[in-house]
Amino acid sequence: MEITRPTSLVEALEARAEDPGADLLAGGTDLMVEVNFGHSRPEHVIALRRIAELAQIDGNRIGAGVTWARLEKSDHRALAQLARTVGSPQIRAAGTIGGNIGTASPAGDGLPWLAAVEAEIEVTSKDRGVRRLPCSEFFTGVKRNALAPDEVITAAILPENVPTNQEFAKIGQRSAMVISTVSACVVRDDDGTVRVALGSVAPTPLRATRAEALIAENPDPSEAVLAEFVRTVSAEVSPITDHRSTESYRRHAAGVLARRLLERCLAR
Amino acid sequence: MIVSFNVNGEDRVANVAGSESLLQVLREELGLPGSKNACEQGECGSCSVELDGAIVTSCLVMAADCEGSAVTTIEGIGSDKELHAVQQALIDHGAVQCGFCTPGFVVTAAHLFEKNPHPETNEIKEALSGNICRCTGYGAILRSLEALAEEAR
Amino acid sequence: MTTSPVTRKRIRGGIGESPLRPDGIPKVTGNFAYASDLHAEGMLWAATLRSPHPRARITKLDTAPALAVGGVVAVLTQDDVPGRPGFGMHVPDQPVFAAGECNYWGEPIAVVAASDLETAKLGVAAIVVEYEVLEPLTDMEEADAADSQTRRMKIRRGDRTVSGAVSVEGYYEVGQQDQAPLGNEAGLAIPDGDGGVDLYAVSQWVHSDHWQIYPCLNLEPEQIRCHPVGMGGAFGSREDVSMHIHLCMLALRTGRPVKMMFDRAESFVGHVHRHPARMWYRHEADADGKLVKVEARLILDGGAYESSSNAVIANAAYFAMGPYLCDNVFIDSVAVKTNNPPAGAMRGFGGVQTAFGHEAQMDRLADELSIDRLEFRRRNALGQGDPMNSSGQIIEGSLPTAELIDELASMPIVEPLASDDPRHLPGGTGLTTNPDHVKRGMGYGVTIKNLAFSEAFDDYSDVRISLSPIGVEVYTAAAEVGQGMVTIIQQLAREVLKIEQVAVVWSDTNVIGSAGSTSASRQTQMTGGATYQCAVELRQQILDEFGGDDLSSEGVWRDGDLLVTLAEVCGGGAKEHEIRYRHPETFATDENGQGDPHPAFAVAAHRAVVDVDPELGLVRVVQLDTVQDVGKVLNPVAALGQIEGGALQGVGMAVLEELVVDKGVIKNPNFTDYLLPTFLDAPHIEVRFVEEPERWGPLGAKGIGEPPTISAGPAVYAAIQDAIGRHLHRVPVLPQHIVGSS
């Protein structure tokens, strides 16, 4: 195995351009599980943790190399909430938001928030420069994304004026260190517009747009509307049954969780 | 490939074959078996080490990426003659049974107490929520660290 | 003769104190050597080829390509087994390697030894195997219907025509728990150059390994020496042979030390698990709240090989109805044989599964009768002198069930939830739950377990004590798995010999006889009992020899004067004594399960308090209040640790832990998806001891390891049902069960 340890983004992009198949290594918390269990045998690894510019938070730009431990202290309320639920303290010290984006697991804890605040994923290559993709275009399937072989995920770009009213919650069977069976994020603009995104209930982070529309029509929802909101969310998700949970439970819990978060937003 | 890094205050050189973990290299190359291999998924904390100032699971650190890093393992915390306060507290309160998780708990708790000498009960629990113990039910571990936090007040 | 005014030093670390563990310092500093840390000059590494199918016929097995891999030194299959083709705890029904047919997913087919682990794995990958995949038998009821079983066990006691005023029926399922000790299986075999092997591999009972290994190798018993070794926990998973025979075969074939270490995934297939169970119960009581009749049908899935299934199913049957008086008991139980992962020993051993059933039944009956649930148990409490409800055996030892229940009832009830810190709420830092979503529930678990081996098994422990002026050495082959056996042995020897310096010398199978297994809650009583008795006899021999009336580290005393020094007593050598300690004889029961199968019993009573978010199905176990029948507390800190740790394993079984097996294949053989309780999942556990001395064992002490694991789970299970006001029929209780979705 060969390893390249660039200290600048330019060097990293050079390396990636020269060897488009190379594996990108950030915190290692996803890739090394694959390596340890013999599912991945990298031939060339480009290690990204020495690149200072990736590890910066600059206004609406969150560098891909920022760790969850740092994001636990984020001013974005829901981002801090979700960061605290990623793996264990040890995982949060190593794992990065860029790694979470790159792995593109349906259960990726950061993804519902990125989808709910309508962040764009910034990817960069030596030859084609910077591309910014909305979540809906970047995440293409279970552990699949639109990153080209010569690109590196460089940042999550937040829109101007991300609402401060935002809530995240995650259901796992255990109280800590657990993969989500359902996660959700709700954000609410000052004008009452609500966005609802869910994780672990579809191949990619899912925006519950019909449920959002229901609240747009009923910005001060009655109990009946809230009940309809729950039903709508449950209808919009497309979860599966696996060894972690069941399709039916996930559908039910997605609705309940989204309502609770909506109510928390409405109460603020 | 040759990887040079600092382990427990000493400059060390490891011959790394491929994508193996820091845990592997510590245990099999550098003669430091105190960090334990129990899950290789970052789901138990038995292999916790301090890497460049942060506590990580060494099973999920690619050794080849440790060039120039500073690592502190259980072997770098206290000694038989001079135990770290966390080590002494765990022994005194019967928090050691099979002991397989213990090095990970020591490394993680020592870091916690370094940052915050008198953590609250919930802070102790959350800081150690990535370290699994199968023997004790955590009761004695909690009592030992609560007592240590109390001493620090 | 010495008559100087010497005073006797007070001995520290005797009975009733909590001296520090001798292995404490090496364990906190990382210097303790576990099996996985062992190393020998020039050693090879081994890896195992395992069946990818729960059931298949091996149509081709070609190891030549593996031998062609550079660095591979040996590849062995069933054809290479020199002696008896199989092994097993009780019957040798499991082939050393699958040959012909594979009977479970992960069954070993071949082993490879190579210069390093990576190469050994490459060797495994290079072996060519072709399979004809066969339909596996994986449903336990289908297996029962097909009479695929290793033991049927019947209890017929009393009159089946009797009936009570009230009757409740219930069906219960228990999922498959794994011991999941933190340390994976590991071992090192070193050839002795003379045709024999020294084996250092994880084990709860080195002599049992030994008895299984040497016939397969076709060697004389003394040519294989099994050594006790450092272990990262066990909980039943190290009672069976796993890699042991393979390692010895490789060491003999290659003439080099060979090491093997399972990773977590391999550990999950490489050891036996707890039996999953299905149970049907009918309980009847009279209007005064006395149990009148219990009928039950129990199926436990033993998987592909017998292991200890036949003892597990007997336990399930004997303890199917808990510590309650009843004269009419009818139980049909069976351990079925399937193509699921083999099941065997795990903490609680058959009693765990049925405890969920009998305690749920007791609650239902109490509710039906409108009697307080704890009071109902109190009215039916089984005690010393009573006939055991299943076997009819008169309980000669202590059994303070009623006292435990009274003590539990007296414990203060935990305060209501008064915090919005998410770490106090179901869902934890996932922030799923507001305090107003929470419903609190409370539940009880009162359970009984046999201590030590039963049913005519020749159960013994050998101990040798050597006393010299330097101190005392206790030789034993008892496995220290973390429970603190080592400290208890020291304390008992100190207590009797009044010599503080006591070393426990873990001894191999050639040095000392069997100590029996570190299981069945037996070592404190058996090896502790052996140590105590051996020390008492050695002391008496010395006193008799010198005409003294007391012994201490100073020497032999009479009437307060030092008669001879210890150096003079030992005469330049050491005083040695060895004994074989046995508990009261037990007997096989008749065809109706009647007789005297058990040497002793212990009870435990738990009260669980849980907070449930019923809408999301999330549970937080808030507190466990526990009372345990311990006979006598030898070491308060160690006893507390055993009870807290054992209880949390019961909690895990009630709400988290399940090996998900789909058509014979384990879907979650890893710590990402086999969920052990974390620090934030662990309830506060309040522990009280009831001390009523047992009739045998050291100073009346009872084994304490298993009872808390048995009673904690049912208490939590009941508390969840109490919170949601609905019956649930399966553990672990998962969120989807609570919300009532499929």
PDB file of C-alpha atoms in Angstrom, chain C residues 273-459:
ATOM      1  CA  HIS C 273     -24.352 -18.955  22.822  1.00  0.00           C
ATOM      2  CA  ARG C 274     -27.299 -18.893  25.166  1.00  0.00           C
ATOM      3  CA  HIS C 275     -30.213 -21.082  24.017  1.00  0.00           C
ATOM      4  CA  PRO C 276     -33.121 -19.178  22.522  1.00  0.00           C
ATOM      5  CA  ALA C 277     -36.413 -20.474  23.892  1.00  0.00           C
ATOM      6  CA  ARG C 278     -40.146 -20.752  23.354  1.00  0.00           C
ATOM      7  CA  MET C 279     -42.265 -21.459  26.387  1.00  0.00           C
ATOM      8  CA  TRP C 280     -45.924 -22.153  27.063  1.00  0.00           C
ATOM      9  CA  TYR C 281     -47.204 -21.892  30.616  1.00  0.00           C
ATOM     10  CA  ARG C 282     -50.440 -22.496  32.513  1.00  0.00           C
ATOM     11  CA  HIS C 283     -50.512 -21.506  36.176  1.00  0.00           C
ATOM     12  CA  GLU C 284     -53.421 -22.132  38.507  1.00  0.00           C
ATOM     13  CA  ALA C 285     -53.974 -20.756  41.997  1.00  0.00           C
ATOM     14  CA  ASP C 286     -56.670 -20.945  44.609  1.00  0.00           C
ATOM     15  CA  ALA C 287     -58.631 -17.947  45.788  1.00  0.00           C
ATOM     16  CA  ASP C 288     -56.266 -17.412  48.741  1.00  0.00           C
ATOM     17  CA  GLY C 289     -53.399 -16.892  46.383  1.00  0.00           C
ATOM     18  CA  LYS C 290     -51.686 -20.246  46.749  1.00  0.00           C
ATOM     19  CA  LEU C 291     -50.237 -21.856  43.644  1.00  0.00           C
ATOM     20  CA  VAL C 292     -52.049 -25.074  42.919  1.00  0.00           C
ATOM     21  CA  LYS C 293     -50.678 -26.326  39.630  1.00  0.00           C
ATOM     22  CA  VAL C 294     -48.134 -25.357  37.017  1.00  0.00           C
ATOM     23  CA  GLU C 295     -47.940 -26.827  33.555  1.00  0.00           C
ATOM     24  CA  ALA C 296     -45.319 -25.863  31.042  1.00  0.00           C
ATOM     25  CA  ARG C 297     -43.864 -26.811  27.722  1.00  0.00           C
ATOM     26  CA  LEU C 298     -40.350 -25.579  26.992  1.00  0.00           C
ATOM     27  CA  ILE C 299     -38.306 -25.717  23.810  1.00  0.00           C
ATOM     28  CA  LEU C 300     -34.698 -24.606  23.812  1.00  0.00           C
ATOM     29  CA  ASP C 301     -32.727 -24.515  20.590  1.00  0.00           C
ATOM     30  CA  GLY C 302     -29.361 -26.189  21.102  1.00  0.00           C
ATOM     31  CA  GLY C 303     -28.165 -25.661  17.552  1.00  0.00           C
ATOM     32  CA  ALA C 304     -26.035 -28.113  15.663  1.00  0.00           C
ATOM     33  CA  TYR C 305     -24.221 -29.997  18.452  1.00  0.00           C
ATOM     34  CA  GLU C 306     -24.987 -31.058  21.968  1.00  0.00           C
ATOM     35  CA  SER C 307     -22.405 -29.062  23.941  1.00  0.00           C
ATOM     36  CA  SER C 308     -24.032 -28.659  27.361  1.00  0.00           C
ATOM     37  CA  SER C 309     -27.610 -28.584  26.052  1.00  0.00           C
ATOM     38  CA  ASN C 310     -28.644 -31.598  28.062  1.00  0.00           C
ATOM     39  CA  ALA C 311     -27.687 -29.961  31.330  1.00  0.00           C
ATOM     40  CA  VAL C 312     -29.188 -26.652  30.227  1.00  0.00           C
ATOM     41  CA  ILE C 313     -32.556 -28.194  29.415  1.00  0.00           C
ATOM     42  CA  ALA C 314     -32.574 -30.005  32.764  1.00  0.00           C
ATOM     43  CA  ASN C 315     -32.023 -26.696  34.505  1.00  0.00           C
ATOM     44  CA  ALA C 316     -34.753 -25.078  32.465  1.00  0.00           C
ATOM     45  CA  ALA C 317     -37.136 -27.821  33.574  1.00  0.00           C
ATOM     46  CA  TYR C 318     -36.104 -28.001  37.235  1.00  0.00           C
ATOM     47  CA  PHE C 319     -36.335 -24.216  37.599  1.00  0.00           C
ATOM     48  CA  ALA C 320     -39.229 -23.662  35.235  1.00  0.00           C
ATOM     49  CA  MET C 321     -41.470 -22.225  37.923  1.00  0.00           C
ATOM     50  CA  GLY C 322     -39.105 -20.306  40.157  1.00  0.00           C
ATOM     51  CA  PRO C 323     -38.774 -20.337  43.957  1.00  0.00           C
ATOM     52  CA  TYR C 324     -42.433 -21.038  44.708  1.00  0.00           C
ATOM     53  CA  LEU C 325     -44.209 -23.832  46.502  1.00  0.00           C
ATOM     54  CA  CYS C 326     -46.397 -25.988  44.340  1.00  0.00           C
ATOM     55  CA  ASP C 327     -47.362 -29.631  44.648  1.00  0.00           C
ATOM     56  CA  ASN C 328     -48.636 -30.276  41.149  1.00  0.00           C
ATOM     57  CA  VAL C 329     -46.078 -29.608  38.468  1.00  0.00           C
ATOM     58  CA  PHE C 330     -46.065 -30.929  34.922  1.00  0.00           C
ATOM     59  CA  ILE C 331     -43.346 -29.880  32.553  1.00  0.00           C
ATOM     60  CA  ASP C 332     -42.368 -31.113  29.122  1.00  0.00           C
ATOM     61  CA  SER C 333     -39.116 -29.743  27.878  1.00  0.00           C
ATOM     62  CA  VAL C 334     -36.818 -30.447  24.999  1.00  0.00           C
ATOM     63  CA  ALA C 335     -33.440 -29.288  23.729  1.00  0.00           C
ATOM     64  CA  VAL C 336     -33.756 -29.479  19.984  1.00  0.00           C
ATOM     65  CA  LYS C 337     -31.008 -29.990  17.470  1.00  0.00           C
ATOM     66  CA  THR C 338     -30.995 -27.664  14.461  1.00  0.00           C
ATOM     67  CA  ASN C 339     -28.623 -26.057  11.993  1.00  0.00           C
ATOM     68  CA  ASN C 340     -28.491 -22.903  14.083  1.00  0.00           C
ATOM     69  CA  PRO C 341     -25.304 -21.789  15.841  1.00  0.00           C
ATOM     70  CA  PRO C 342     -24.546 -24.220  18.682  1.00  0.00           C
ATOM     71  CA  ALA C 343     -25.839 -23.157  22.068  1.00  0.00           C
ATOM     72  CA  GLY C 344     -24.320 -24.083  25.387  1.00  0.00           C
ATOM     73  CA  ALA C 345     -23.329 -22.495  28.618  1.00  0.00           C
ATOM     74  CA  MET C 346     -24.080 -18.936  29.526  1.00  0.00           C
ATOM     75  CA  ARG C 347     -24.431 -17.361  32.956  1.00  0.00           C
ATOM     76  CA  GLY C 348     -27.751 -18.585  34.345  1.00  0.00           C
ATOM     77  CA  PHE C 349     -27.715 -21.777  32.271  1.00  0.00           C
ATOM     78  CA  GLY C 350     -31.329 -22.607  31.419  1.00  0.00           C
ATOM     79  CA  GLY C 351     -32.749 -20.792  34.418  1.00  0.00           C
ATOM     80  CA  VAL C 352     -32.574 -17.446  32.651  1.00  0.00           C
ATOM     81  CA  GLN C 353     -35.014 -18.333  29.904  1.00  0.00           C
ATOM     82  CA  THR C 354     -37.692 -19.815  32.129  1.00  0.00           C
ATOM     83  CA  ALA C 355     -37.412 -16.955  34.627  1.00  0.00           C
ATOM     84  CA  PHE C 356     -38.975 -14.617  32.052  1.00  0.00           C
ATOM     85  CA  GLY C 357     -41.866 -17.038  31.751  1.00  0.00           C
ATOM     86  CA  HIS C 358     -42.525 -17.914  35.376  1.00  0.00           C
ATOM     87  CA  GLU C 359     -42.246 -14.349  36.617  1.00  0.00           C
ATOM     88  CA  ALA C 360     -44.622 -13.039  33.962  1.00  0.00           C
ATOM     89  CA  GLN C 361     -47.034 -15.816  34.967  1.00  0.00           C
ATOM     90  CA  MET C 362     -46.772 -14.867  38.639  1.00  0.00           C
ATOM     91  CA  ASP C 363     -47.641 -11.265  37.798  1.00  0.00           C
ATOM     92  CA  ARG C 364     -50.633 -12.318  35.739  1.00  0.00           C
ATOM     93  CA  LEU C 365     -51.920 -14.578  38.469  1.00  0.00           C
ATOM     94  CA  ALA C 366     -51.460 -11.902  41.130  1.00  0.00           C
ATOM     95  CA  ASP C 367     -53.348  -9.421  38.967  1.00  0.00           C
ATOM     96  CA  GLU C 368     -56.077 -11.952  38.339  1.00  0.00           C
ATOM     97  CA  LEU C 369     -56.395 -12.481  42.082  1.00  0.00           C
ATOM     98  CA  SER C 370     -56.084  -8.754  42.858  1.00  0.00           C
ATOM     99  CA  ILE C 371     -53.180  -9.478  45.194  1.00  0.00           C
ATOM    100  CA  ASP C 372     -50.087  -7.293  45.305  1.00  0.00           C
ATOM    101  CA  ARG C 373     -47.496  -8.885  43.034  1.00  0.00           C
ATOM    102  CA  LEU C 374     -44.793  -9.079  45.668  1.00  0.00           C
ATOM    103  CA  GLU C 375     -47.208 -10.277  48.344  1.00  0.00           C
ATOM    104  CA  PHE C 376     -48.358 -13.034  46.016  1.00  0.00           C
ATOM    105  CA  ARG C 377     -44.773 -14.204  45.657  1.00  0.00           C
ATOM    106  CA  ARG C 378     -44.291 -13.967  49.420  1.00  0.00           C
ATOM    107  CA  ARG C 379     -47.279 -16.231  50.044  1.00  0.00           C
ATOM    108  CA  ASN C 380     -45.823 -18.908  47.812  1.00  0.00           C
ATOM    109  CA  ALA C 381     -42.165 -18.520  48.765  1.00  0.00           C
ATOM    110  CA  LEU C 382     -40.164 -21.731  48.799  1.00  0.00           C
ATOM    111  CA  GLY C 383     -37.862 -22.209  51.764  1.00  0.00           C
ATOM    112  CA  GLN C 384     -35.485 -24.512  53.581  1.00  0.00           C
ATOM    113  CA  GLY C 385     -37.122 -27.843  54.388  1.00  0.00           C
ATOM    114  CA  ASP C 386     -39.684 -27.542  51.608  1.00  0.00           C
ATOM    115  CA  PRO C 387     -39.829 -29.973  48.731  1.00  0.00           C
ATOM    116  CA  MET C 388     -38.432 -28.460  45.540  1.00  0.00           C
ATOM    117  CA  ASN C 389     -41.441 -27.789  43.330  1.00  0.00           C
ATOM    118  CA  SER C 390     -40.066 -29.688  40.328  1.00  0.00           C
ATOM    119  CA  SER C 391     -37.988 -32.629  41.592  1.00  0.00           C
ATOM    120  CA  GLY C 392     -39.559 -33.015  45.022  1.00  0.00           C
ATOM    121  CA  GLN C 393     -36.059 -32.855  46.549  1.00  0.00           C
ATOM    122  CA  ILE C 394     -36.186 -31.649  50.151  1.00  0.00           C
ATOM    123  CA  ILE C 395     -34.252 -28.415  50.310  1.00  0.00           C
ATOM    124  CA  GLU C 396     -31.685 -29.110  53.014  1.00  0.00           C
ATOM    125  CA  GLY C 397     -29.536 -26.038  52.546  1.00  0.00           C
ATOM    126  CA  SER C 398     -30.557 -22.472  53.148  1.00  0.00           C
ATOM    127  CA  LEU C 399     -33.178 -20.863  50.928  1.00  0.00           C
ATOM    128  CA  PRO C 400     -34.361 -17.551  52.372  1.00  0.00           C
ATOM    129  CA  THR C 401     -36.830 -16.649  49.608  1.00  0.00           C
ATOM    130  CA  ALA C 402     -39.336 -15.042  51.964  1.00  0.00           C
ATOM    131  CA  GLU C 403     -36.616 -13.064  53.724  1.00  0.00           C
ATOM    132  CA  LEU C 404     -35.394 -11.728  50.395  1.00  0.00           C
ATOM    133  CA  ILE C 405     -38.874 -10.642  49.395  1.00  0.00           C
ATOM    134  CA  ASP C 406     -39.372  -8.871  52.738  1.00  0.00           C
ATOM    135  CA  GLU C 407     -36.023  -7.146  52.417  1.00  0.00           C
ATOM    136  CA  LEU C 408     -36.822  -6.061  48.849  1.00  0.00           C
ATOM    137  CA  ALA C 409     -40.179  -4.681  49.959  1.00  0.00           C
ATOM    138  CA  SER C 410     -38.402  -2.614  52.612  1.00  0.00           C
ATOM    139  CA  MET C 411     -36.067  -0.887  50.176  1.00  0.00           C
ATOM    140  CA  PRO C 412     -36.943   2.733  49.419  1.00  0.00           C
ATOM    141  CA  ILE C 413     -38.554   3.399  46.064  1.00  0.00           C
ATOM    142  CA  VAL C 414     -36.525   5.554  43.705  1.00  0.00           C
ATOM    143  CA  GLU C 415     -37.678   9.175  43.340  1.00  0.00           C
ATOM    144  CA  PRO C 416     -39.859  10.094  40.367  1.00  0.00           C
ATOM    145  CA  LEU C 417     -38.180  11.511  37.277  1.00  0.00           C
ATOM    146  CA  ALA C 418     -37.347  15.140  37.973  1.00  0.00           C
ATOM    147  CA  SER C 419     -34.868  16.033  35.279  1.00  0.00           C
ATOM    148  CA  ASP C 420     -34.920  17.105  31.676  1.00  0.00           C
ATOM    149  CA  ASP C 421     -31.281  16.169  31.175  1.00  0.00           C
ATOM    150  CA  PRO C 422     -31.494  13.840  28.173  1.00  0.00           C
ATOM    151  CA  ARG C 423     -29.109  11.440  29.897  1.00  0.00           C
ATOM    152  CA  HIS C 424     -31.927  10.733  32.343  1.00  0.00           C
ATOM    153  CA  LEU C 425     -34.508  10.116  29.640  1.00  0.00           C
ATOM    154  CA  PRO C 426     -35.301   7.240  27.297  1.00  0.00           C
ATOM    155  CA  GLY C 427     -33.453   7.849  24.027  1.00  0.00           C
ATOM    156  CA  GLY C 428     -30.596   9.547  25.876  1.00  0.00           C
ATOM    157  CA  THR C 429     -28.599  12.170  24.027  1.00  0.00           C
ATOM    158  CA  GLY C 430     -30.568  11.268  20.903  1.00  0.00           C
ATOM    159  CA  LEU C 431     -33.039  13.851  22.292  1.00  0.00           C
ATOM    160  CA  THR C 432     -36.027  11.815  21.273  1.00  0.00           C
ATOM    161  CA  THR C 433     -38.043  12.200  24.411  1.00  0.00           C
ATOM    162  CA  ASN C 434     -39.427  14.972  26.586  1.00  0.00           C
ATOM    163  CA  PRO C 435     -40.126  14.286  30.265  1.00  0.00           C
ATOM    164  CA  ASP C 436     -43.863  14.452  29.592  1.00  0.00           C
ATOM    165  CA  HIS C 437     -43.600  11.568  27.131  1.00  0.00           C
ATOM    166  CA  VAL C 438     -42.387   9.253  29.869  1.00  0.00           C
ATOM    167  CA  LYS C 439     -44.353   6.574  31.678  1.00  0.00           C
ATOM    168  CA  ARG C 440     -42.737   4.939  34.666  1.00  0.00           C
ATOM    169  CA  GLY C 441     -43.088   1.239  35.425  1.00  0.00           C
ATOM    170  CA  MET C 442     -41.981  -1.111  38.140  1.00  0.00           C
ATOM    171  CA  GLY C 443     -41.496  -4.860  38.039  1.00  0.00           C
ATOM    172  CA  TYR C 444     -40.181  -7.778  40.058  1.00  0.00           C
ATOM    173  CA  GLY C 445     -38.018 -10.766  39.384  1.00  0.00           C
ATOM    174  CA  VAL C 446     -37.619 -13.445  42.043  1.00  0.00           C
ATOM    175  CA  THR C 447     -35.656 -16.434  40.862  1.00  0.00           C
ATOM    176  CA  ILE C 448     -33.783 -19.538  41.920  1.00  0.00           C
ATOM    177  CA  LYS C 449     -30.643 -21.258  40.666  1.00  0.00           C
ATOM    178  CA  ASN C 450     -28.822 -24.440  41.526  1.00  0.00           C
ATOM    179  CA  LEU C 451     -25.236 -24.006  42.658  1.00  0.00           C
ATOM    180  CA  ALA C 452     -22.458 -26.274  41.343  1.00  0.00           C
ATOM    181  CA  PHE C 453     -22.983 -29.392  39.218  1.00  0.00           C
ATOM    182  CA  SER C 454     -26.045 -31.563  39.494  1.00  0.00           C
ATOM    183  CA  GLU C 455     -27.600 -34.875  38.504  1.00  0.00           C
ATOM    184  CA  ALA C 456     -24.956 -37.302  39.826  1.00  0.00           C
ATOM    185  CA  PHE C 457     -22.064 -35.483  38.207  1.00  0.00           C
ATOM    186  CA  ASP C 458     -18.841 -36.253  40.109  1.00  0.00           C
ATOM    187  CA  ASP C 459     -18.153 -32.641  41.019  1.00  0.00           C
TER     188      ASP C 459
END
